[in-house]
Short mmCIF file of C-alpha atoms in Angstrom, two decimals:
data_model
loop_
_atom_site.label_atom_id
_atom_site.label_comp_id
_atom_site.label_asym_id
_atom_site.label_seq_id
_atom_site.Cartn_x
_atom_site.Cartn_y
_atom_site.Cartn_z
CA UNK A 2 86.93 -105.36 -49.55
CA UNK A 3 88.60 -104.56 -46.49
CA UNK A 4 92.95 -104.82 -46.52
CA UNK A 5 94.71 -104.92 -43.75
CA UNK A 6 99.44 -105.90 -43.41
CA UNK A 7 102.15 -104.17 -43.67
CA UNK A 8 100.67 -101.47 -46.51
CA UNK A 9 97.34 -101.14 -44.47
CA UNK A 10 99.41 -100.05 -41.42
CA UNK A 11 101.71 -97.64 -43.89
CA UNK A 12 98.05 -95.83 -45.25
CA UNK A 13 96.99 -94.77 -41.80
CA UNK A 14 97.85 -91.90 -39.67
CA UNK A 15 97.79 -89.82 -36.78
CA UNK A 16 95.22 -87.94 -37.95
CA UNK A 17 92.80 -90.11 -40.30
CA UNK A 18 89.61 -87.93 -41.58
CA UNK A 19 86.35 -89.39 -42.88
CA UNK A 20 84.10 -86.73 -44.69
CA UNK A 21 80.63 -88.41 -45.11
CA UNK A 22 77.58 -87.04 -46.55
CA UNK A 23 74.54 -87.12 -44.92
CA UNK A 24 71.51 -88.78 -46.97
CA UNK A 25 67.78 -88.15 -46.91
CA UNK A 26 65.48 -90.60 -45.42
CA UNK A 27 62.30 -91.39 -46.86
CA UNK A 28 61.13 -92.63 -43.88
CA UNK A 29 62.11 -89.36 -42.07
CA UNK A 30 59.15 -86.40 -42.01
CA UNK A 31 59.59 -83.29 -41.11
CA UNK A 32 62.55 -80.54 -41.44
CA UNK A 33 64.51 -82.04 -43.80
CA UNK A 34 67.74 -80.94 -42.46
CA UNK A 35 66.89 -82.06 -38.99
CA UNK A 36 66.40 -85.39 -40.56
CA UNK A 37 69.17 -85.54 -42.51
CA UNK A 38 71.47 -84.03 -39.53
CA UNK A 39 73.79 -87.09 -38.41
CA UNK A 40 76.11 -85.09 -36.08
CA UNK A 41 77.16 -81.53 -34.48
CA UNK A 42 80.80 -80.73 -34.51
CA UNK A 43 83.09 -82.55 -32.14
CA UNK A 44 80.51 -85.40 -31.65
CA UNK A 45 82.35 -88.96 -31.19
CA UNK A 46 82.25 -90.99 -34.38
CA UNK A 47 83.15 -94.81 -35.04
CA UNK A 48 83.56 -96.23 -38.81
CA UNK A 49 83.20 -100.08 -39.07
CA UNK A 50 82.90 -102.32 -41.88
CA UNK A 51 79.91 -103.95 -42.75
CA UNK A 52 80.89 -106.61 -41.27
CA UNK A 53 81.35 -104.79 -37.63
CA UNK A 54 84.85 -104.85 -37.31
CA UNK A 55 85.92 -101.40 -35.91
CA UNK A 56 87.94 -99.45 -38.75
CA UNK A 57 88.03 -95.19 -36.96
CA UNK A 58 87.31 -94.54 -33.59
CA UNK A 59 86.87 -90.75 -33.81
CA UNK A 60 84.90 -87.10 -33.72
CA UNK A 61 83.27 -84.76 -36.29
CA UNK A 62 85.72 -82.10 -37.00
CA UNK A 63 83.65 -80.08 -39.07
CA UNK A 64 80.01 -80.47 -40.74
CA UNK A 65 78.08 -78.44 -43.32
CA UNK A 66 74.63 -78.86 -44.57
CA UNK A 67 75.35 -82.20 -46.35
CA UNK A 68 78.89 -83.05 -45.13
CA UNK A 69 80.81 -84.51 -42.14
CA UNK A 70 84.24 -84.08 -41.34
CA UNK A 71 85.59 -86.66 -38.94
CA UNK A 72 89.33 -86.98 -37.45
CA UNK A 73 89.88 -89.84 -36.24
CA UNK A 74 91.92 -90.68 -32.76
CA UNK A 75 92.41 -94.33 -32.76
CA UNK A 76 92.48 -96.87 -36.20
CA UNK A 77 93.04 -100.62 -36.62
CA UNK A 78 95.36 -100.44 -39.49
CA UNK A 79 93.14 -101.81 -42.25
CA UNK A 80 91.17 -99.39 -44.85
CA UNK A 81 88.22 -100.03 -47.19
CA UNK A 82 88.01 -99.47 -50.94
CA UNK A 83 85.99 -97.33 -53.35
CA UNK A 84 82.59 -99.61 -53.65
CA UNK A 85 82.93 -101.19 -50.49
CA UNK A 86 79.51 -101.31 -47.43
CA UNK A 87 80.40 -99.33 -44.50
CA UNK A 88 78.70 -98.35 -41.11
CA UNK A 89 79.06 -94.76 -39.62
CA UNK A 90 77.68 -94.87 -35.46
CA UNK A 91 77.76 -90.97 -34.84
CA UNK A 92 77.02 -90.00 -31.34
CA UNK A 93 74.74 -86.94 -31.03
CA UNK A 94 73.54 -85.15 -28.16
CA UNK A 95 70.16 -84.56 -29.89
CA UNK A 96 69.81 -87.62 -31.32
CA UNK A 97 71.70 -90.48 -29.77
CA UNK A 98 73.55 -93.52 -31.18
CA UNK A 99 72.78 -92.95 -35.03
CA UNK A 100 73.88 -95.75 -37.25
CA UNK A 101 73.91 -95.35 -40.93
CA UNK A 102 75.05 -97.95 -43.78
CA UNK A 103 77.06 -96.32 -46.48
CA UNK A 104 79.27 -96.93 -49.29
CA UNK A 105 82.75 -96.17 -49.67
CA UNK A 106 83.26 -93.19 -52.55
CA UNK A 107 87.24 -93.46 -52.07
CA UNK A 108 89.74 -94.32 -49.92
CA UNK A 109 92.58 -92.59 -48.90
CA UNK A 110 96.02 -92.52 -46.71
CA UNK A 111 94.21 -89.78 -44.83
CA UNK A 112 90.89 -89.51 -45.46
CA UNK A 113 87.42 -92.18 -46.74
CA UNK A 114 84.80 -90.84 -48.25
CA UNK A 115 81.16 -92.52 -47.70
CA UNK A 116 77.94 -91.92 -49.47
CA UNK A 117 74.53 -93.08 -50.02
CA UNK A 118 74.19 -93.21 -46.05
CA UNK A 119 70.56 -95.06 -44.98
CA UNK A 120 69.12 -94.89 -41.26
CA UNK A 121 69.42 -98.21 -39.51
CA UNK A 122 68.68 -97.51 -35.82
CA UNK A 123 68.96 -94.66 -33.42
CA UNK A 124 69.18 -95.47 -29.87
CA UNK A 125 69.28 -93.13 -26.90
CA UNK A 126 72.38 -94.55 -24.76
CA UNK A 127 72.86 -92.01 -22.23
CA UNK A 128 73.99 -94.64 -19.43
CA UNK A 129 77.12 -95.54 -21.82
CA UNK A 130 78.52 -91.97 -22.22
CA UNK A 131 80.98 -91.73 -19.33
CA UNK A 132 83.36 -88.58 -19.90
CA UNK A 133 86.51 -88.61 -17.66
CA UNK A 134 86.74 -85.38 -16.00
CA UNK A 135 89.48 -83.46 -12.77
CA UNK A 136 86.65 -81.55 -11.21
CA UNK A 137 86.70 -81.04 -7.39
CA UNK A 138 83.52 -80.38 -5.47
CA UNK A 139 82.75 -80.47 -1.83
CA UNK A 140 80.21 -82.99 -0.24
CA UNK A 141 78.17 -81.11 2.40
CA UNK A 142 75.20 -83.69 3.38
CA UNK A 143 74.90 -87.35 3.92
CA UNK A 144 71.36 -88.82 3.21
CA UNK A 145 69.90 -91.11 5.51
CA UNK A 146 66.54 -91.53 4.27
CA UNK A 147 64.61 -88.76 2.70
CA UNK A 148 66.25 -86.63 5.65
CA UNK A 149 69.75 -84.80 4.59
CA UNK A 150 72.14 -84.12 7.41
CA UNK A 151 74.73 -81.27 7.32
CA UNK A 152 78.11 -82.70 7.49
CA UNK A 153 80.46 -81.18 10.56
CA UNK A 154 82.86 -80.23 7.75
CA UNK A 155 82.76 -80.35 4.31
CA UNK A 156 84.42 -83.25 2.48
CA UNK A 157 86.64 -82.51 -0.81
CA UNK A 158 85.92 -84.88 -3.83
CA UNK A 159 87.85 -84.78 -7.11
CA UNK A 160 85.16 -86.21 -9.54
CA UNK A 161 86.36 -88.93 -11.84
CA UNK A 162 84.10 -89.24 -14.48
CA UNK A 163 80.46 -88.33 -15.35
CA UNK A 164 77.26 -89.82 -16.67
CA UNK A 165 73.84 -89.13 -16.98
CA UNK A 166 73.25 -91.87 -14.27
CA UNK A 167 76.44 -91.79 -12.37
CA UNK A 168 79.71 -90.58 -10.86
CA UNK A 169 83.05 -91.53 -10.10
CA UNK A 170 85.16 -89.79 -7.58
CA UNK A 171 87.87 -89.86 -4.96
CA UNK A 172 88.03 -88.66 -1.54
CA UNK A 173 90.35 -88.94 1.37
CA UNK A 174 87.16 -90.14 3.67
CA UNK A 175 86.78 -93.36 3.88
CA UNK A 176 83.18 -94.52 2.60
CA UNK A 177 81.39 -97.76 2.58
CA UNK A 178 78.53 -99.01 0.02
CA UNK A 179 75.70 -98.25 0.15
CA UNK A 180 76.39 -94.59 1.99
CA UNK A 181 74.50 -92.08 -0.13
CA UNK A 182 75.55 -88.29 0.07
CA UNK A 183 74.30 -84.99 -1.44
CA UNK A 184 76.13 -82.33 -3.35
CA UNK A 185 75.69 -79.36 -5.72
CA UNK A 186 77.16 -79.53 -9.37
CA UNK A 187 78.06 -76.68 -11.26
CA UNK A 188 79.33 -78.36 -14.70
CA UNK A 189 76.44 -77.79 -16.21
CA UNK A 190 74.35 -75.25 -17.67
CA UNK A 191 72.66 -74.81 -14.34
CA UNK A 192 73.68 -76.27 -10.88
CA UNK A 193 72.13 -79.52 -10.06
CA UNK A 194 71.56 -80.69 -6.17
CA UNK A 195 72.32 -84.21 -6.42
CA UNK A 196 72.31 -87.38 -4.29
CA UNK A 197 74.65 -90.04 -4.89
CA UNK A 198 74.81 -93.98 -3.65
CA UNK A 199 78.52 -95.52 -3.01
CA UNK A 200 78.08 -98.44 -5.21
CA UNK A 201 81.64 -99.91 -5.48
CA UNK A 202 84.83 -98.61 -3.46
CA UNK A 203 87.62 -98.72 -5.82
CA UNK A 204 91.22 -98.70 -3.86
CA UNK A 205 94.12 -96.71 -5.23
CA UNK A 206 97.28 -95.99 -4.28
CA UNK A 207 96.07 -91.81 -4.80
CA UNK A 208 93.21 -92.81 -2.48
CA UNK A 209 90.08 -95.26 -2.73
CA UNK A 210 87.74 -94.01 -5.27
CA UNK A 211 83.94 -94.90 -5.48
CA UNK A 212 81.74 -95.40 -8.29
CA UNK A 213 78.38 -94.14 -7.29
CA UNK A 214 74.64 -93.74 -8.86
CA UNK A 215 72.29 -91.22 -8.92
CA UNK A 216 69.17 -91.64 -6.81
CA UNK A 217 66.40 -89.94 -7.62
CA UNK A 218 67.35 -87.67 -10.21
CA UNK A 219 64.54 -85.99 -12.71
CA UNK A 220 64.80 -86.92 -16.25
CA UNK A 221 65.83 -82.83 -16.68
CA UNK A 222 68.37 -83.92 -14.43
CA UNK A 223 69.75 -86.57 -16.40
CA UNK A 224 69.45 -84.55 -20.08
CA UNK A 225 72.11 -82.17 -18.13
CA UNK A 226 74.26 -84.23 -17.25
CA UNK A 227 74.13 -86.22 -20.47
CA UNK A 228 74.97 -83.34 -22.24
CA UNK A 229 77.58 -82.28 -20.06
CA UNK A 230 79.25 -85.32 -21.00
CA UNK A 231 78.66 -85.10 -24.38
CA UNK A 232 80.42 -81.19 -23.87
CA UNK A 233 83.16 -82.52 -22.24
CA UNK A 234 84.28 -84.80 -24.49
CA UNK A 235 83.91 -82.67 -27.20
CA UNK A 236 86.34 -79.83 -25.55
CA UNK A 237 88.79 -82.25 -24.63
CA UNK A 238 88.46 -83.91 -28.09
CA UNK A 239 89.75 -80.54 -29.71
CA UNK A 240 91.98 -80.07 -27.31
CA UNK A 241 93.90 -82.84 -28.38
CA UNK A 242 93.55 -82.02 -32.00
CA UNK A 243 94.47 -78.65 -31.86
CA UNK A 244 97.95 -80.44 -30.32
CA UNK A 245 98.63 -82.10 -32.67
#
């Protein structure tokens, strides 16, 4: 039964952990700890009840062969009890979106143990993992067609954020939709030479900024980038625990 008032609020903390145990799948063949792995260290986490209403927001802190440790960053205020259905979304790089039901072994002012966890869907959601990122780059080619034309000069960019379809980044060059321009980046585990399409021109008072999308780019392409984001989040993730 999920409580929530004044004594909810007192339970929770700034540094909430979940340890949950991963479960076998019947369903599941081969290596049975590849099917029973729900998450990698540092991967984002989310606890709800069964009833969907979001409980952790959070990452794996640390994971053994049949346990997860997950510190929470952000928390409603209201905590299940020993008995009650719960739903663990992990997001893994290898895997994707992995939701699991589970049952609640105990609940505590810092930490909720969950058991019995069963499979219910794992979707690949690639386009939804945006990491925010300070990373300048240099623009060196506008695209007009399948030609791409050497700029003059090159044009800084401080890049935004990241996905494994698009960027967001800011520039003191003025840009309009629909201009596409190529550029090398170095984030991940080898450079990629990519072309990006202004799709929105955000204005700030730092400078306009401009959501773009990635033309063209190779499906190895995309599993860089997706894991770069994935990285990224991670890092800064411990970051912020280790501040704490």
């Amino acid at each position: 039964m999920l409580r929530s008032g004044s004594a909810g609020r007192r339970a929770v903390y700034s540094a909430t952990t979940v340890r949950v145990r991963e479960a076998r799948e019947e369903q599941v063949t081969g290596d049975p700890r590849e099917a029973g792995a729900v998450a990698f260290e540092l991967d984002p986490c989310l606890v709800r009840t069964a009833a969907g209403e979001l409980l952790v927001r959070g990452f794996v802190r640390e994971h053994g062969a049949d346990s997860l440790l997950i510190e929470a960053e952000h928390f409603t205020g209201s905590w299940l009890e020993a008995g009650d259905m719960a739903v663990v979304e992990v997001m893994s790089a290898h895997k994707g979106a992995c939701t699991y039901d589970a049952v609640v072994v105990f609940s505590e002012a810092r930490r909720i143990e969950l058991a019995r966890l069963r499979l219910r869907t794992v979707v690949q959601q690639r386009a939804a993992v945006r990491v925010l990122t300070a990373i300048p780059l240099q623009v060196t080619h506008r695209v007009e067609g399948n030609e791409q034309i050497a700029l003059d000069e090159p044009m800084d960019i401080l890049v935004l954020d990241v996905s494994a379809t698009g960027m967001r980044f800011r520039c003191a060059t003025k840009l309009a939709a629909g201009t596409r321009v190529a550029l090398t980046f170095r984030g991940t585990r080898t450079p990629l030479h990519l072309v990006l399409e202004v799709l929105r021109v955000e204005e700030h008072k730092a400078g306009p900024a401009y959501g773009c999308a990635l033309v063209g780019i190779t499906e190895r392409e995309s599993d860089e980038l997706f894991r770069f984001a994935l990285d990224e989040q991670r890092r800064q993730l411990a970051l912020r625990a280790d501040a704490r």
